[in-house]
Every structure is written in C-alpha cells, then in structure tokens.
Coordinates of C-alpha atoms in Angstrom, one line a residue:
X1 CA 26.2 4.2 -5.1
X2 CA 27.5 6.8 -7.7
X3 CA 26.1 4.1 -10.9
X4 CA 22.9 3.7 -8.8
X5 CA 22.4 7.7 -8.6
X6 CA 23.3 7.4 -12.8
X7 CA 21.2 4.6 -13.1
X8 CA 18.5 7.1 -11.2
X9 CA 19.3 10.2 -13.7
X10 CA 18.8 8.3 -16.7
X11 CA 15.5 6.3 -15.6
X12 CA 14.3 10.3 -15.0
X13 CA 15.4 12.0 -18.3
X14 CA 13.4 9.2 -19.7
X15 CA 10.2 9.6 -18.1
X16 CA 10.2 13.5 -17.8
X17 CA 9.5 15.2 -21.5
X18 CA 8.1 18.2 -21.8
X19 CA 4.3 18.2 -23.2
X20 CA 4.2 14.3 -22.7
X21 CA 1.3 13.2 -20.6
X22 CA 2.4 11.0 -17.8
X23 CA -0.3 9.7 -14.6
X24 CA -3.6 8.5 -14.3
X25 CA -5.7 10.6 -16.1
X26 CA -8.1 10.6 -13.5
X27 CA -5.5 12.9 -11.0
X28 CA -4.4 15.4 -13.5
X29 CA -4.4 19.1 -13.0
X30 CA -6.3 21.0 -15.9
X31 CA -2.6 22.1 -16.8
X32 CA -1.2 19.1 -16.5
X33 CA -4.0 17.7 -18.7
X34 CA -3.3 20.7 -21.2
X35 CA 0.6 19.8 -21.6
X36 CA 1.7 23.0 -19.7
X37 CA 4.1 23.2 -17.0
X38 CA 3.3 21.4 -13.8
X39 CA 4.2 22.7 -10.1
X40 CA 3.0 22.0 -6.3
X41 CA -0.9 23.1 -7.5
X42 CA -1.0 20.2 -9.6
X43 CA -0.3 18.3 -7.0
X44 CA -2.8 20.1 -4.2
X45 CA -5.6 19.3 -7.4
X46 CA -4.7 15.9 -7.4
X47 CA -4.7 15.9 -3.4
X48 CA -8.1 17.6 -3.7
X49 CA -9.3 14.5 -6.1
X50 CA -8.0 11.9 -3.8
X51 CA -10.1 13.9 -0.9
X52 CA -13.0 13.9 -3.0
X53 CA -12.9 10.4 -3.9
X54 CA -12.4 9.3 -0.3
X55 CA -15.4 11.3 1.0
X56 CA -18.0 9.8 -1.7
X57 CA -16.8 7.2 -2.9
X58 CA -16.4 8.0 -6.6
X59 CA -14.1 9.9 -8.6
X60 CA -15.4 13.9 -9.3
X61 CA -14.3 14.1 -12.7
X62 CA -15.1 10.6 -14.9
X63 CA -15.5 9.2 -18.5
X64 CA -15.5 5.9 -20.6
X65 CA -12.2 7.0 -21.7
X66 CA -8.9 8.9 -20.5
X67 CA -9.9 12.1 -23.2
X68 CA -13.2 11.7 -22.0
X69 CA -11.7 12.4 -18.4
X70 CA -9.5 15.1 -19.1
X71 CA -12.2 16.8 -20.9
X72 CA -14.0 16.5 -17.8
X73 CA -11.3 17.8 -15.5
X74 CA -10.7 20.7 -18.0
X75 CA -14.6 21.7 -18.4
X76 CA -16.5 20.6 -15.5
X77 CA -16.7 21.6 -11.8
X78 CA -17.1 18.4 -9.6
X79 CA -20.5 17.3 -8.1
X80 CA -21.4 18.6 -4.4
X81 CA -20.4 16.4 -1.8
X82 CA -24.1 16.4 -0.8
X83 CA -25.4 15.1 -3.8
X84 CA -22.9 11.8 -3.1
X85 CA -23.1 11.9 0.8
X86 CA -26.7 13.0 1.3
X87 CA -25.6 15.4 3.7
X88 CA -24.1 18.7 3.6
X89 CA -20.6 18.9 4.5
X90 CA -20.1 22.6 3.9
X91 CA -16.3 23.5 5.3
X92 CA -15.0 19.9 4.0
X93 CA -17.0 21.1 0.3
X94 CA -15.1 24.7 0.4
X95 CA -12.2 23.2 1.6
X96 CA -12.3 20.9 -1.7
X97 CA -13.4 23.0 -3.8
X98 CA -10.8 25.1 -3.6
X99 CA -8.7 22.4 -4.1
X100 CA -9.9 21.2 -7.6
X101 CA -10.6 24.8 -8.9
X102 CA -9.2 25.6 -12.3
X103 CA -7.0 28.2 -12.3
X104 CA -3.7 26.8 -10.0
X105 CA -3.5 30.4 -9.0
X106 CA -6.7 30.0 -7.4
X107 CA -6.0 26.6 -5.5
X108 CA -4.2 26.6 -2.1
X109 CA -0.8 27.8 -2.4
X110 CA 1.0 25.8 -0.2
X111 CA 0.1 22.3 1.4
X112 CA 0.1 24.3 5.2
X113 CA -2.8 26.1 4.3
X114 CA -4.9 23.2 3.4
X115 CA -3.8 21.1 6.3
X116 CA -4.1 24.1 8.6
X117 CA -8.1 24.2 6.9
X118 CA -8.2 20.2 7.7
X119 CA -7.1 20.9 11.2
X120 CA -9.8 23.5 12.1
X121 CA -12.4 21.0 10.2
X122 CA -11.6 18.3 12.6
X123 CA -11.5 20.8 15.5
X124 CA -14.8 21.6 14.4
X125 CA -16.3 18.1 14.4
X126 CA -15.1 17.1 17.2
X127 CA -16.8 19.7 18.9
X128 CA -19.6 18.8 21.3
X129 CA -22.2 21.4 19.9
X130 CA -23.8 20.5 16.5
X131 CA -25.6 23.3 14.3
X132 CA -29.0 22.3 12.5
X133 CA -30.3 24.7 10.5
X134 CA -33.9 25.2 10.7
X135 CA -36.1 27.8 8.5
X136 CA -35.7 30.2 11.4
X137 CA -32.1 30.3 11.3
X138 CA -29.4 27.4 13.0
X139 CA -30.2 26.1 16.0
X140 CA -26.8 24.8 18.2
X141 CA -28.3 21.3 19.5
X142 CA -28.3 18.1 18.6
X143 CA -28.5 14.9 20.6
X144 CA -25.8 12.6 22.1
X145 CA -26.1 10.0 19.7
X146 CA -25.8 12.9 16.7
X147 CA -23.3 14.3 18.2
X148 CA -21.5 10.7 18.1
X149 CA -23.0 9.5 14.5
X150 CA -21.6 12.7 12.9
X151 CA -18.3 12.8 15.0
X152 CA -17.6 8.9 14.0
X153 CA -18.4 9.9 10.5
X154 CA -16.1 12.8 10.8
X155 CA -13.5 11.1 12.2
X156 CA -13.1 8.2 9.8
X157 CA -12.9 10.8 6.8
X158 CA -10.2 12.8 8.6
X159 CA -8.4 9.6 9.3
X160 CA -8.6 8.7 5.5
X161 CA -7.4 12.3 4.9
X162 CA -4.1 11.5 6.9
X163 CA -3.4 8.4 5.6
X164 CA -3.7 10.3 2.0
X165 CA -1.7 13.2 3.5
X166 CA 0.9 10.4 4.3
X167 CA 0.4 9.0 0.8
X168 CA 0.7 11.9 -0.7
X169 CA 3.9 13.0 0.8
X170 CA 5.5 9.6 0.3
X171 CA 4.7 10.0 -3.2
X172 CA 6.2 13.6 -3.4
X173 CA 9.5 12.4 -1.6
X174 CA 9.6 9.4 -4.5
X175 CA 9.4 11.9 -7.1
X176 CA 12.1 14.2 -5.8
X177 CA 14.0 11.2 -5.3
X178 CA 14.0 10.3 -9.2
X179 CA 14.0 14.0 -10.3
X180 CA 10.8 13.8 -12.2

C-alpha cells in the first residue's frame, strides 16, 4: 500500500507543473488555457462545455487546431443554444451561460448552485403547463402532445446532464485521488 501511495505521488509530481498545459483543449477554462492557476471554476467551465455539447450536439468553442480552440475559448462567447436546437431553451441557455463565462469570478461558485439551477429547470419541464409566447405577450397553453414532445425532450437532456454530473464527479474524485 505505502509503495503504491509513492508510486501515486511521483506519477502526480510528474504530470502537475505549473504553466504546462495538460487536457483536451477543447474543455479548458480561459485561465487554464492562459497558464494561470486553475480551481473548482475551471472545472464548472468545463462542466458547462460538456452541457453545451450534450444539448446540441457540437462543441461551443472549435478550431482546426488546439491554438485555434483556445483562442476560441479565450475570445469568443458560445453560439445560442437556439441557433443549434432550433428552439429556445431560455433557463437551460442562462444556466449555461453562466457556466462558460469568462471571468471564473463570474461562473457559479460552487457545483450546488448549478445543480440546485438544474433542479428547478427539470421542475420546470416537467410541469404540465407550457408557455408560448405570442406578439401579445405568453400565453400558458399548449397541447397534450407538446406538453409530452417538449417534456421527452427535456427529460433526455437532464438525464444526459446526470450522467455528466456523475461523470464529472468521478473525474474530480480521480484527480484528488492522484493529487493533480
């Protein structure tokens, strides 16, 4: 056990140096992306990518290459979720958004708030009452089978949201684990 834990230390003093870039470029934090000093908001931005990327299918920062990506992440807000869905997902978009902004400072501050956010998202959807907007203002009524397409929809993006949660923990646990 004791040359295991060694075995452990050293593997993690190897692959932790300050300033060296480490990860999929794609999942970087801005400040992680800039060399600096990495904490839990890199890892709610990365969360936030994951989110995005399971919503629409596609990554919300992208290039040909890694620099390409990074100068992406460090420079450009992600596309709307509407413009990759084709419908407006408001609360999941702020929710998101606030996620991937810039400044960690700005970002969620601790994993609760965003999964208390996800909750009352899910709440939400699952509600029987649907709100259309209209030029007069939002009308509260929508058929059954509305009711059911958006609440499927809803559903299978909050169940990929868990199993990313769970993936995302896992992950965090790992790195704990080896220190990094």
């Amino acid at each position: 056990r004791a040359d295991v834990h060694s075995r452990l230390e050293t593997i993690s003093r190897e692959l932790t140096v300050q300033g060296k870039m480490l990860g999929t470029a794609a999942y970087m934090s801005p400040e992680q992306a800039r060399g600096e000093r990495v904490t839990h908001h890199s890892d709610l931005f990365s969360f936030g990518v994951l989110l995005y990327e399971m919503v629409t299918g596609r990554q919300p920062f992208k290039g040909k290459t890694d620099v390409e990506t990074l100068a992406s992440i460090l420079k450009e807000k992600a596309p709307p979720l509407a413009g990759a869905t084709g419908e407006p997902q408001p609360e999941l978009e702020r929710i998101i958004a606030k996620a991937l902004e810039k400044d960690p400072g700005e970002r969620y501050h601790h994993a609760d708030d965003m999964v208390a956010d996800l909750r009352r998202l899910k709440r939400a959807t699952d509600s029987d009452v649907k709100t259309v907007r209209t030029p007069g203002g939002p009308v509260a009524v929508a058929t059954a089978a509305d009711r059911s397409a958006a609440g499927a929809r809803a559903r299978r993006v909050l169940w990929m949201v868990g199993g990313a949660a769970t993936a995302a923990l896992a992950a965090v646990v790992i790195l704990a684990l080896f220190d990094v």
